[in-house]
Amino acid sequence: KQEVTQIPAALSVPEGENLVLNCSFTDSAIYNLQWFRQDPGKGLTSLLLIQSSQREQTSGRLNASLDKSSGRSTLYIAASQPGDSATYLCAVRESNDYKLSFGAGTTVTVRA
Amino acid sequence: GAVVSQHPSWVICKSGTSVKIECRSLDFQATTMFWYRQFPKQSLMLMATSNEGSKATYEQGVEKDKFLINHASLTLSTLTVTSAHPEDSSFYICSSWDRGSDEQFFGPGTRLTVL
């Protein structure tokens, strides 16, 4: 069974600092990996989706890398802003399936 | 991305009553939808996979007689929590799988509070 772990569970940084969020998974036979943002009491917003054949994806200040062989992905957020405060979830989709396995998330607070 | 709506966004009910939550795929047809629940400060746990025109597939440990799922059309799936109890209080989120983009798109969630 796929286990997805996110470290740290919470992170607080001053505005302008770069953020590094980690996600690890136990079974490397994945189809893709996705990073989501969740604001309190809200649903999920997809940030980046990395296919298993890709090494990274970028969107604006966000960059996500994927090392499938070691079972790791990292989300980088450059020049953080208070509006980046949210919980960030990573989810793994396994090969030959469309179910997603989620990590518990990293709650980020960016201090103004 | 595609839009998925949920209704209601929040509901409070008395213990023993049933509550229905709707999940709609607004701009694509979804043969497959998913229902998740999320406890405070925890991750999303998949409850069941809802397939249009057939029975839902439940994850281990999820009571199918308590959480009734109906996927009668390509744009609507419903989750009914029967005989709700306080321990059913949670945040329920649905998602729809878009075959075209091969992605899941998530609804905004429904907060259920059982008194």
Short mmCIF file of C-alpha atoms in Angstrom, two decimals, chain A residues 6-112:
data_model
loop_
_atom_site.label_atom_id
_atom_site.label_comp_id
_atom_site.label_asym_id
_atom_site.label_seq_id
_atom_site.Cartn_x
_atom_site.Cartn_y
_atom_site.Cartn_z
CA GLN A 6 5.15 15.14 4.11
CA ILE A 7 7.78 16.86 6.18
CA PRO A 8 7.62 19.23 7.95
CA ALA A 9 4.03 19.21 9.19
CA ALA A 10 4.17 22.96 9.73
CA LEU A 11 6.43 25.78 8.67
CA SER A 12 6.56 29.47 9.54
CA VAL A 13 8.77 31.88 7.59
CA PRO A 14 9.12 35.64 7.17
CA GLU A 15 7.89 37.16 3.95
CA GLY A 16 10.37 36.96 1.11
CA GLU A 17 12.00 33.74 2.21
CA ASN A 18 12.01 30.73 -0.10
CA LEU A 19 9.92 27.72 0.93
CA VAL A 20 10.94 24.08 0.56
CA LEU A 21 8.29 21.43 1.12
CA ASN A 22 9.08 17.74 1.01
CA CYS A 23 7.01 14.73 0.01
CA SER A 24 8.10 11.10 0.05
CA PHE A 25 6.31 7.97 -1.11
CA THR A 26 7.03 4.29 -0.56
CA ASP A 27 6.17 2.72 -3.91
CA SER A 28 8.06 4.21 -6.84
CA ALA A 29 5.72 2.70 -9.45
CA ILE A 30 3.74 5.89 -9.81
CA TYR A 31 1.81 7.34 -12.74
CA ASN A 32 2.12 10.95 -11.63
CA LEU A 33 2.44 13.19 -8.58
CA GLN A 34 0.41 16.29 -7.89
CA TRP A 35 0.77 19.20 -5.50
CA PHE A 36 -2.34 20.90 -4.15
CA ARG A 37 -3.06 23.93 -2.03
CA GLN A 38 -5.86 23.92 0.54
CA ASP A 39 -7.05 27.02 2.36
CA PRO A 40 -8.83 26.55 5.72
CA GLY A 41 -12.29 25.06 5.26
CA LYS A 42 -11.93 24.95 1.50
CA GLY A 43 -11.41 22.40 -1.23
CA LEU A 44 -8.22 21.64 -3.11
CA THR A 45 -6.59 23.76 -5.79
CA SER A 46 -4.19 21.96 -8.09
CA LEU A 47 -0.79 23.66 -8.30
CA LEU A 48 1.45 21.37 -10.31
CA LEU A 49 1.19 17.91 -11.82
CA ILE A 50 4.35 15.97 -12.68
CA GLN A 51 4.14 12.91 -14.88
CA SER A 52 6.32 9.94 -13.92
CA SER A 53 8.56 10.58 -16.94
CA GLN A 54 9.23 14.18 -15.91
CA ARG A 55 11.83 15.53 -13.50
CA GLU A 56 10.22 18.86 -12.73
CA GLN A 57 7.41 21.29 -13.44
CA THR A 58 7.32 25.04 -13.02
CA SER A 59 4.54 27.57 -12.73
CA GLY A 60 5.42 31.13 -11.81
CA ARG A 61 7.11 31.13 -8.40
CA LEU A 62 6.44 27.42 -7.95
CA ASN A 63 8.77 24.64 -8.95
CA ALA A 64 8.25 20.96 -8.20
CA SER A 65 10.85 18.26 -8.70
CA LEU A 66 10.35 14.51 -8.84
CA ASP A 67 12.89 11.77 -8.13
CA LYS A 68 10.86 8.64 -8.71
CA SER A 69 13.65 6.18 -7.94
CA SER A 70 14.17 7.59 -4.47
CA GLY A 71 10.46 8.20 -3.90
CA ARG A 72 10.71 11.95 -3.35
CA SER A 73 9.26 15.20 -4.57
CA THR A 74 10.03 18.73 -3.47
CA LEU A 75 7.93 21.84 -3.91
CA TYR A 76 9.83 25.12 -3.98
CA ILE A 77 8.04 28.43 -3.56
CA ALA A 78 10.23 31.41 -4.28
CA ALA A 79 9.97 34.77 -2.51
CA SER A 80 7.09 33.77 -0.27
CA GLN A 81 4.18 36.13 0.38
CA PRO A 82 1.54 36.20 3.13
CA GLY A 83 -0.97 35.01 0.51
CA ASP A 84 1.00 31.77 0.23
CA SER A 85 -0.14 30.82 3.74
CA ALA A 86 -2.11 27.58 3.34
CA THR A 87 -1.78 23.83 3.66
CA TYR A 88 0.07 22.13 0.82
CA LEU A 89 -0.76 18.53 0.01
CA CYS A 90 1.02 16.13 -2.27
CA ALA A 91 -0.79 13.22 -3.84
CA VAL A 92 0.50 10.22 -5.72
CA ARG A 93 -1.36 8.39 -8.42
CA GLU A 94 -0.14 4.86 -8.93
CA SER A 95 0.32 3.16 -12.26
CA ASN A 96 -2.74 1.40 -13.66
CA ASP A 97 -5.05 3.16 -11.23
CA TYR A 98 -6.73 6.51 -10.93
CA LYS A 99 -6.88 6.68 -7.16
CA LEU A 100 -4.83 9.30 -5.36
CA SER A 101 -2.94 8.70 -2.13
CA PHE A 102 -2.48 11.89 -0.13
CA GLY A 103 0.10 13.03 2.36
CA ALA A 104 -1.03 14.74 5.56
CA GLY A 105 0.12 18.12 4.29
CA THR A 106 2.46 20.91 5.34
CA THR A 107 0.81 23.97 6.85
CA VAL A 108 2.69 27.09 5.84
CA THR A 109 2.49 30.47 7.54
CA VAL A 110 4.22 33.41 5.89
CA ARG A 111 4.66 36.31 8.31
CA ALA A 112 4.40 39.84 6.98
#
